[in-house]
C-alpha positions as CSV (number, residue, x, y, z in Angstrom):
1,X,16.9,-53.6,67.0
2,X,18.7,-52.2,64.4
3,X,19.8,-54.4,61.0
4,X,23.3,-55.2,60.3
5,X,22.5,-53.3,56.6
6,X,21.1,-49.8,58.4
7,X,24.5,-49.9,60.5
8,X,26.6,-50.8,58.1
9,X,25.3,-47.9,55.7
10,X,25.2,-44.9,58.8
11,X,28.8,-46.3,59.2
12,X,30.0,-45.3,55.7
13,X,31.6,-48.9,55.4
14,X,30.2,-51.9,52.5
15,X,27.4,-54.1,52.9
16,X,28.0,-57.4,50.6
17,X,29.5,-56.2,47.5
18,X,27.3,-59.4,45.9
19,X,23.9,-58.6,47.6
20,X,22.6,-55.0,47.6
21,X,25.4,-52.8,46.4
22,X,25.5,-51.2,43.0
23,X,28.4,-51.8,41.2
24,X,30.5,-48.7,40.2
25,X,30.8,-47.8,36.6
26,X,33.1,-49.4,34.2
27,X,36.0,-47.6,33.1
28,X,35.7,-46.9,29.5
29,X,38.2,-49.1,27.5
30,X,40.8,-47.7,25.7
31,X,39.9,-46.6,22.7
32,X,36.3,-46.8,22.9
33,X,34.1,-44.2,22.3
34,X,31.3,-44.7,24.0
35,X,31.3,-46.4,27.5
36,X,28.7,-48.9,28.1
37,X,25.9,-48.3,31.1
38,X,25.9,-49.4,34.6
39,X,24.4,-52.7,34.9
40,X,22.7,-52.8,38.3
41,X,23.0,-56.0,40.5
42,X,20.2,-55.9,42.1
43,X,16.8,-54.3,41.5
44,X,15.9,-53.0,45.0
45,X,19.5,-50.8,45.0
46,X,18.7,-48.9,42.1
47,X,17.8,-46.0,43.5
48,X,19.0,-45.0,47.5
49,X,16.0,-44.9,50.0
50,X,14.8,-41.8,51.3
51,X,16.6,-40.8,54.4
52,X,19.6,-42.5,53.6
53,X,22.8,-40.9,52.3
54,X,24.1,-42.0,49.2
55,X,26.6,-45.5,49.0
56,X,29.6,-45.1,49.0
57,X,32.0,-46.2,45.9
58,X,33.5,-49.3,46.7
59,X,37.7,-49.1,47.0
60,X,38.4,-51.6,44.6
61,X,38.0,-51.9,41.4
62,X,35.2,-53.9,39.7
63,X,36.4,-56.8,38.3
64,X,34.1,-57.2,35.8
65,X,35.6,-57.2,32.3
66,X,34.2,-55.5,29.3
67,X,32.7,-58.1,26.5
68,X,35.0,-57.9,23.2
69,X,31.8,-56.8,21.4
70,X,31.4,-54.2,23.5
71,X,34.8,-52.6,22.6
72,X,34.3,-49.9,19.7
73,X,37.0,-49.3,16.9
74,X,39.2,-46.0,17.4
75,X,38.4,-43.4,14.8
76,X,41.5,-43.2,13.6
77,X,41.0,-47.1,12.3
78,X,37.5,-46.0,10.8
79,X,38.6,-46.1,6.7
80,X,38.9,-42.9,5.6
81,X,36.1,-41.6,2.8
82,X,38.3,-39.2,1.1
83,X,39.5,-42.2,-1.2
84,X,36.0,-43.6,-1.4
85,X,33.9,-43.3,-4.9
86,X,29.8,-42.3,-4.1
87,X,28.6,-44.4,-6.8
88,X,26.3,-42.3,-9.0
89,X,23.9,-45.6,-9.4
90,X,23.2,-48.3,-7.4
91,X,24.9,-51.3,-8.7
92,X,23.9,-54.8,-8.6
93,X,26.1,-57.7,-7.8
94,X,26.1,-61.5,-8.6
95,X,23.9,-63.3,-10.4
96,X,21.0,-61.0,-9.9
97,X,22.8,-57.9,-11.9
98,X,21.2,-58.4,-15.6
99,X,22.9,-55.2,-16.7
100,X,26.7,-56.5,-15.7
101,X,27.1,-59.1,-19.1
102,X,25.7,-56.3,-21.4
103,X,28.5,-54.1,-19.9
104,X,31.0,-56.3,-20.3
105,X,30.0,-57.1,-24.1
106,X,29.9,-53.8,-24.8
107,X,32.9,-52.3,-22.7
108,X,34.6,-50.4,-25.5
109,X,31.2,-48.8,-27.0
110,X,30.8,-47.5,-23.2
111,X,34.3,-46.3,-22.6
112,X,34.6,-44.5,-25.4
113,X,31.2,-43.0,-25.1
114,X,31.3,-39.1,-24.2
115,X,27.3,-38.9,-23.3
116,X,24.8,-41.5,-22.3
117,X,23.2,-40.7,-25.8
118,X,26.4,-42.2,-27.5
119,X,26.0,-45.6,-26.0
120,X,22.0,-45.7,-26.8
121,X,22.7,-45.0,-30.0
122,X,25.5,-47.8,-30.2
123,X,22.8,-50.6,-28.0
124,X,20.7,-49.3,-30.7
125,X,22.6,-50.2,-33.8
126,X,22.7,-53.7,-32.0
127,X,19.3,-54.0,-32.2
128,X,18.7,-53.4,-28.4
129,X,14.9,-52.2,-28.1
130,X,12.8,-50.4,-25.2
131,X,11.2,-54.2,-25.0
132,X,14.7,-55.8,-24.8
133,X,15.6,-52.5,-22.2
134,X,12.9,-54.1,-19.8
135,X,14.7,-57.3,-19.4
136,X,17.4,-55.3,-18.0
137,X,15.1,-53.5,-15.5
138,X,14.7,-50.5,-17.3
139,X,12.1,-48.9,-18.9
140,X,13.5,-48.1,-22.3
141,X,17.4,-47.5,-23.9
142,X,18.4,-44.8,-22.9
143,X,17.7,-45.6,-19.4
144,X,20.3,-48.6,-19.6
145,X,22.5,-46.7,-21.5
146,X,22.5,-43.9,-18.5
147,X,23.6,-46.2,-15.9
148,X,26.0,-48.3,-18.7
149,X,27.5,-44.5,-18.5
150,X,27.8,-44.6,-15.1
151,X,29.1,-47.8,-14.3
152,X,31.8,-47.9,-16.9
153,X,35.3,-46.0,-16.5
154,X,36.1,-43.6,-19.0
155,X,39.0,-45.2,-21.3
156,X,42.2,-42.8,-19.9
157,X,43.8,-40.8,-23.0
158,X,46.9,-39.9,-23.6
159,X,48.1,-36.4,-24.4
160,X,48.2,-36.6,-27.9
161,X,45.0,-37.7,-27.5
162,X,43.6,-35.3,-25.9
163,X,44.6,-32.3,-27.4
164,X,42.2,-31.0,-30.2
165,X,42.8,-31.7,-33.7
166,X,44.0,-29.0,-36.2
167,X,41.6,-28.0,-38.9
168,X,44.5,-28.1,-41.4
169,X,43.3,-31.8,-42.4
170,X,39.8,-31.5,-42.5
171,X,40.0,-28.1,-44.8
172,X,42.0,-30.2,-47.0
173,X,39.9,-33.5,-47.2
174,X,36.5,-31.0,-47.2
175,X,38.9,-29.6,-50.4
176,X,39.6,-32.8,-51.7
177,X,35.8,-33.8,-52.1
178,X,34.9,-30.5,-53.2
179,X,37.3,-31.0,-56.0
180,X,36.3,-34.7,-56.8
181,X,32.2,-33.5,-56.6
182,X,32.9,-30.8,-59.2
183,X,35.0,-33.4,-61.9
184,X,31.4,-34.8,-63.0
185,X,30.0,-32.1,-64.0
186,X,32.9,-30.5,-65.8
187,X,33.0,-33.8,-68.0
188,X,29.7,-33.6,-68.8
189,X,30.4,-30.2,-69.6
190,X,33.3,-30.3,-71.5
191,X,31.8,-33.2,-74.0
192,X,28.4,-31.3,-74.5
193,X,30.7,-28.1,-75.5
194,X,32.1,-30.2,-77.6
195,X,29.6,-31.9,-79.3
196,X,28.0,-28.5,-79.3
197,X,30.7,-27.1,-81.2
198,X,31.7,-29.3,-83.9
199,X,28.0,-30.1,-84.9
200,X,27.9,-30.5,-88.9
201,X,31.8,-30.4,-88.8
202,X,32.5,-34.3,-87.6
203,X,31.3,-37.2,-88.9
204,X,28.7,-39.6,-87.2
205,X,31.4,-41.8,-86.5
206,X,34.1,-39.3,-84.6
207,X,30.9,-37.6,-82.7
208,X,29.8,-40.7,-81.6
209,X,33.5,-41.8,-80.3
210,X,33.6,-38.0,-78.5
211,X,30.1,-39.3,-76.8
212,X,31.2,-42.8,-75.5
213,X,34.8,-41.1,-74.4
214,X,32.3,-38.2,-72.4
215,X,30.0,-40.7,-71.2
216,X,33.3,-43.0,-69.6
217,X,34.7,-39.6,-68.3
218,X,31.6,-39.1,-66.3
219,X,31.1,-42.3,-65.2
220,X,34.9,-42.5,-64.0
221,X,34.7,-38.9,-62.1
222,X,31.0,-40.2,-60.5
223,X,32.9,-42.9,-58.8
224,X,35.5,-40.8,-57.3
225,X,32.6,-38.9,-56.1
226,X,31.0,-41.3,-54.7
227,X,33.6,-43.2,-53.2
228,X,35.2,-40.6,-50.8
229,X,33.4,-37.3,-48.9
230,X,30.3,-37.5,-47.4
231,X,28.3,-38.9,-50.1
232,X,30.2,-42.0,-49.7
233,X,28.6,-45.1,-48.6
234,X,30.6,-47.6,-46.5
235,X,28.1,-50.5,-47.0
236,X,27.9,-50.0,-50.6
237,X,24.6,-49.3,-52.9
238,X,23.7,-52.7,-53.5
239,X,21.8,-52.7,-57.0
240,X,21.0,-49.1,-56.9
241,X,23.3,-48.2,-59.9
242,X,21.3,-50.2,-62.2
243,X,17.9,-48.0,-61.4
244,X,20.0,-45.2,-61.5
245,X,21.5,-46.0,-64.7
246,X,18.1,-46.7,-66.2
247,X,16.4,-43.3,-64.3
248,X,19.4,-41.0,-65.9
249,X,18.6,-43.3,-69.7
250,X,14.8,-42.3,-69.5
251,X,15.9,-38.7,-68.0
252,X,17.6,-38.4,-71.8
253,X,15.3,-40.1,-74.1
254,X,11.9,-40.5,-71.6
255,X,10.4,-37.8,-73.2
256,X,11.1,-38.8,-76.6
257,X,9.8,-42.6,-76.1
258,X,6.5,-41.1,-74.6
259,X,5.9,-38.7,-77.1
260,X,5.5,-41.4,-80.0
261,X,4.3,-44.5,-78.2
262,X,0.9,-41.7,-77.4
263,X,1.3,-40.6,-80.8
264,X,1.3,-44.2,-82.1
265,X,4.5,-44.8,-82.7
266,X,7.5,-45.8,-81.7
267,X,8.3,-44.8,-85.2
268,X,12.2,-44.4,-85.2
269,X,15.0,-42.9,-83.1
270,X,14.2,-41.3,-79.9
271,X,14.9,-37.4,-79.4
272,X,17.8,-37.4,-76.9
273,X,17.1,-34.7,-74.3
274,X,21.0,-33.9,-72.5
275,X,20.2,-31.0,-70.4
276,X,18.7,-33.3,-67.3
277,X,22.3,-35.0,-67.2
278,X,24.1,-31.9,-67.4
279,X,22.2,-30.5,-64.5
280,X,22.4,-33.0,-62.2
281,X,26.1,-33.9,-62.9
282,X,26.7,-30.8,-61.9
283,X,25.0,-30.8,-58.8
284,X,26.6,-33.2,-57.0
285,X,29.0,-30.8,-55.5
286,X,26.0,-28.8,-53.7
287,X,24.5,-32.5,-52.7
288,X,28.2,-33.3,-51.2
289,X,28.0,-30.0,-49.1
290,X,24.2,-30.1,-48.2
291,X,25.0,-34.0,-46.6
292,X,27.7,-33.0,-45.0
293,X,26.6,-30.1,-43.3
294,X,23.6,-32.1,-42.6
295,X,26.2,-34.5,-41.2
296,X,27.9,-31.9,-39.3
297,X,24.7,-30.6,-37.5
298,X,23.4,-34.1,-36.4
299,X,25.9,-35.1,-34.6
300,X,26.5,-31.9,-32.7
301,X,22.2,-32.9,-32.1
302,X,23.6,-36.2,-30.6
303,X,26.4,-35.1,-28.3
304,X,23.9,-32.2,-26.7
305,X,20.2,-34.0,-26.5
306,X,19.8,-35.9,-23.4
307,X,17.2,-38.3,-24.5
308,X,16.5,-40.1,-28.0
309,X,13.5,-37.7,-28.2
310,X,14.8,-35.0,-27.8
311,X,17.4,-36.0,-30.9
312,X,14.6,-37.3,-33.0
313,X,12.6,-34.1,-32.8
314,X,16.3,-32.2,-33.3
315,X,17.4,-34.1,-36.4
316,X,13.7,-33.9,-38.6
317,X,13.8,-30.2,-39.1
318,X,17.6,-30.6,-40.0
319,X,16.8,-33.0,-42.3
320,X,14.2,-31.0,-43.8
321,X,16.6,-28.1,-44.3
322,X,19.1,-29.8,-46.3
323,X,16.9,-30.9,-48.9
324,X,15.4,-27.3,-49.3
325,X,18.8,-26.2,-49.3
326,X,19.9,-28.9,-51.9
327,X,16.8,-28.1,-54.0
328,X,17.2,-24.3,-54.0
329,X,20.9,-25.0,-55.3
330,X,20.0,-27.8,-58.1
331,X,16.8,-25.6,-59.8
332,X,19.2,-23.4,-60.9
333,X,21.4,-25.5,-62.6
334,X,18.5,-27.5,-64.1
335,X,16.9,-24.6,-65.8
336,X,20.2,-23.2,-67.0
337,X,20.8,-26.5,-68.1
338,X,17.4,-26.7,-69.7
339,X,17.8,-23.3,-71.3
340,X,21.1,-24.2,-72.7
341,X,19.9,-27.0,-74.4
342,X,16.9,-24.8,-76.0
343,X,14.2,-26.4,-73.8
344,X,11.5,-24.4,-71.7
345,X,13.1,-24.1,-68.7
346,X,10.4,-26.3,-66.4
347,X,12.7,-29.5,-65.8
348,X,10.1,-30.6,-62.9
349,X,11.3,-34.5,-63.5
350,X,14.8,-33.6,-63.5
351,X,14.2,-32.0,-60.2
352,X,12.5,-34.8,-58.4
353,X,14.9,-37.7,-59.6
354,X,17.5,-35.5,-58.0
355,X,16.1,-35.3,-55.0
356,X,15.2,-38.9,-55.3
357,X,18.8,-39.6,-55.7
358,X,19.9,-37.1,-53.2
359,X,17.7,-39.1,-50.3
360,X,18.9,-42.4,-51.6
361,X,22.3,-41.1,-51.3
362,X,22.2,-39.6,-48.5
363,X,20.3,-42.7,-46.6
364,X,23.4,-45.0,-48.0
365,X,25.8,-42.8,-46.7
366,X,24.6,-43.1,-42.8
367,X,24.2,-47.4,-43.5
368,X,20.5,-47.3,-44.9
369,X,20.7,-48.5,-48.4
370,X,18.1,-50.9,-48.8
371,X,15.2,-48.0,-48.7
372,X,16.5,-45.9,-50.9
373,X,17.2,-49.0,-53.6
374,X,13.4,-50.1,-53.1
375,X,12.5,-46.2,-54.3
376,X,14.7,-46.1,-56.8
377,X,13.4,-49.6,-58.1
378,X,9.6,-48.0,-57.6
379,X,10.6,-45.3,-59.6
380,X,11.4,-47.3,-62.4
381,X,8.7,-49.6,-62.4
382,X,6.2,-46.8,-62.3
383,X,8.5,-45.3,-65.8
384,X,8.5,-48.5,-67.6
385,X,4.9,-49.4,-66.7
386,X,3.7,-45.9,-68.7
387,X,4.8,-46.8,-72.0
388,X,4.3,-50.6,-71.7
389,X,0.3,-49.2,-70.7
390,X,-0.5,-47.6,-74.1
391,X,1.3,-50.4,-76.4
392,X,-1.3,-52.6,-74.0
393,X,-4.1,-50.7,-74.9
394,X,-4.2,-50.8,-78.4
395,X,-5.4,-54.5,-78.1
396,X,-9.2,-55.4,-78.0
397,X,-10.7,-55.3,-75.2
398,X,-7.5,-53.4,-72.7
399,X,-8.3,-49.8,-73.9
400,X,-9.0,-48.4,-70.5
401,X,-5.4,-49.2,-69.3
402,X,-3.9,-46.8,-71.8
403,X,-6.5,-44.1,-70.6
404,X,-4.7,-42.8,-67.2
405,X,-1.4,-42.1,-69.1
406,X,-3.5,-40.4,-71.9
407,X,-4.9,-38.3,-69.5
408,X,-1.5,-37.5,-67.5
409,X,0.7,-36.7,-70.7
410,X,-2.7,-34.8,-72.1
411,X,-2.6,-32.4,-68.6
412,X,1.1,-32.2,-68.2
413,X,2.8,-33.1,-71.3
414,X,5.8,-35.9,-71.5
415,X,7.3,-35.0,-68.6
416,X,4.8,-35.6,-66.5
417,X,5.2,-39.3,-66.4
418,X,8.6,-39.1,-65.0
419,X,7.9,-36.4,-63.2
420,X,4.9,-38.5,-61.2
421,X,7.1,-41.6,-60.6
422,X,10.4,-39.7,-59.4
423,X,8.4,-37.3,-57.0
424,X,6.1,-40.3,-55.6
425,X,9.2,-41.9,-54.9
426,X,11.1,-39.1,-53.6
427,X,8.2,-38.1,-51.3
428,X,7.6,-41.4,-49.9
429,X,11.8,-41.9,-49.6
430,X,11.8,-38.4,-47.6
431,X,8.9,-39.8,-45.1
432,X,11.0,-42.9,-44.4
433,X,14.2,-40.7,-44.4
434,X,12.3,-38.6,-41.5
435,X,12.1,-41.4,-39.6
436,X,15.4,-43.5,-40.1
437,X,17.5,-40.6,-40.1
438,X,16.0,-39.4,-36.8
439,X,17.5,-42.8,-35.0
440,X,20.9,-42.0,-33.2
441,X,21.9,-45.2,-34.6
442,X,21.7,-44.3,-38.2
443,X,24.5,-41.2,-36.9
444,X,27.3,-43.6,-35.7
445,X,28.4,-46.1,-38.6
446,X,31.3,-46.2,-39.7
């Protein structure tokens, strides 16, 4: 006998909507992208057995409504990513974002910034090291300084802003210390021509007023010189004038102490040797333009390198070039100087306290001064530890100490002693120059 279900089906009518029958598909809701699957009531109706036609779909509709997490958003409420920024690094949030307070504290170093290299510099000038980098999660500065770049806005200029400057004020201030480098020298100049001239025609007592009036002249035009262009220092030189003062004294009258505390003296006045002042007075106008084209060139270095490295190993050969540059332009001078003055024409002291002065200049103007003050100090200790040797060894007993500078004015003459101290000075001020000038942070003081 046949089963109510067999009839039912060959009939084309329903069988229990709630027992065998699948349920039709859901109508997609409105809106949705995707509609969801047919859910199967029972197992056994899955699939329709062989020999049977397929089921019919039921009239009605199922009344099975669709979950609310089922429904999908319309793409036309999906939020458009035209106006959405890829961030260029992945940024960290809360309390577990170490780099976020460092941005903040420095916020106008990195919005002002035009390279990642800029803002290492800056962290570096703050004493930020790779070993302080690592607490940031980073593996040196310039690493943090890359994604303090990326993370921070670039401050929006105006449009006077951004159009380029006109080189109508920098020719005139490059003019204006041009002028101010050359006044020292043509003081010293003048009152040597002067004192050259009227020799055996003044008295002791008008040449010596013509002296002290040259001598405040020069010293009035150096600090011009010194106090604007790019030999100025904006932290100041600290105690360096004093060595200085006492370098340029035994520059004059050195060679004359020497020369009779070896000969047994000192027996009276010492020979006053000008043509060392003269020389390096007037150099000061090729050390002015030898700084700042060394100036010039290592900051173009720091707005193209892309690493500290790669600036380090770009700013030592620059470095090296403008002291062979300054030195080819002050040997000149020195040995017409030198000749002037009826001399030999070898002023080999005179040429390393200038560059002695030169590196200790040039160190104070990026915000180094302390190195350069320590060399200068070495320097004279080295000067004023010659002489005070030999009066040593004439007592019993201390003979050997006077022996080394016997030997050194014996092989080079009085200038040698000079000569030694400046250039040991200068040579170990250019190694530490090499190295402190090579930091990006020595290239953005004020």
């Amino acid at each position: 006998m046949p089963r109510p279900e067999d009839a039912a089906a060959q009939a084309g009518t329903h069988a229990d909507p709630d027992a065998a029958v699948p349920v039709a598909v859901r109508p997609a809701a409105p809106g949705s992208a995707v509609a969801p699957p047919a859910e199967p009531v029972a197992a056994s109706a899955s699939a329709p057995t062989p020999g049977t036609r397929a089921t019919a779909v039921p009239d009605r509709p199922a009344e099975i409504l669709p979950r609310p997490a089922e429904i999908l958003p319309r793409p036309a409420e999906s939020p458009s990513r035209a106006g959405r920024r890829r961030p260029t690094a992945p940024a960290r949030r809360g309390s577990a974002d170490p780099v976020k307070s460092l941005m903040h504290h420095h916020r106008d170093l990195c919005e002002r910034a035009v390279s990642p290299l800029e803002i290492a510099a800056g962290l570096e000038a703050h004493g930020l090291t790779d070993r302080t980098a690592a607490r940031y999660r980073h593996r040196d500065v310039f690493a943090l300084a890359e994604e303090l770049y990326v993370r921070t806005p670039a401050r929006p200029t105006g449009p006077a802003m951004a159009a380029p400057p006109s080189p109508g004020p920098d020719t005139e201030a490059r003019a204006g210390w041009t002028l101010l480098a050359l006044l020292p020298g043509a003081a010293c100049l003048a009152t040597a021509g002067l004192l050259r001239t009227t020799e055996g025609v003044l008295g002791g007592g008008v040449r010596a007023a013509v002296l002290v009036t040259g001598a405040l002249l020069v010293c009035l035009a150096l600090r011009l010189c010194l106090g604007r262009g790019p030999l100025r220092a904006p932290e100041g030189a600290g105690r360096a004038g004093m060595y200085a003062c006492w370098l340029l004294g035994f520059a004059v009258y050195g060679d004359g102490l020497i020369a009779q505390v070896v000969s047994g003296g000192p027996d009276g006045p010492w020979e006053a040797g000008p043509a060392p002042l003269l020389g390096l007075t007037a150099a000061l106008a090729p050390a002015a333009w030898c700084a700042h084209l060394f100036t010039v060139r290592a900051h173009r270095k720091l707005t193209g390198s892309r690493t500290l490295e790669e600036f380090g190993a770009g700013v030592r050969p620059l470095l090296l070039a403008a002291v062979a540059l300054f030195v080819c332009a002050l040997l000149p001078l020195l040995f017409l100087a030198d000749l002037g003055f009826g001399g030999d024409g070898t002023p080999v002291a005179a040429a390393a306290l200038g560059v002695l002065f030169f590196l200790a200049r040039l160190l104070a103007a990026h915000g180094l001064p302390e190195p350069g003050t320590v060399a200068l100090a070495a320097a004279c200790a080295l000067e004023a530890a010659a002489p005070a040797l030999v009066l040593a060894g004439r007592l019993p007993g201390l003979e050997p100490l006077a022996r080394p500078v016997h030997v050194l004015v014996a092989a080079g003459g009085t200038g040698a002693v000079p000569a030694l101290a400046c250039g040991a000075a200068a040579l170990g001020l250019l190694v530490h120059a090499s190295a402190a000038l090579s930091r990006a942070s020595a290239h953005t003081r004020a």
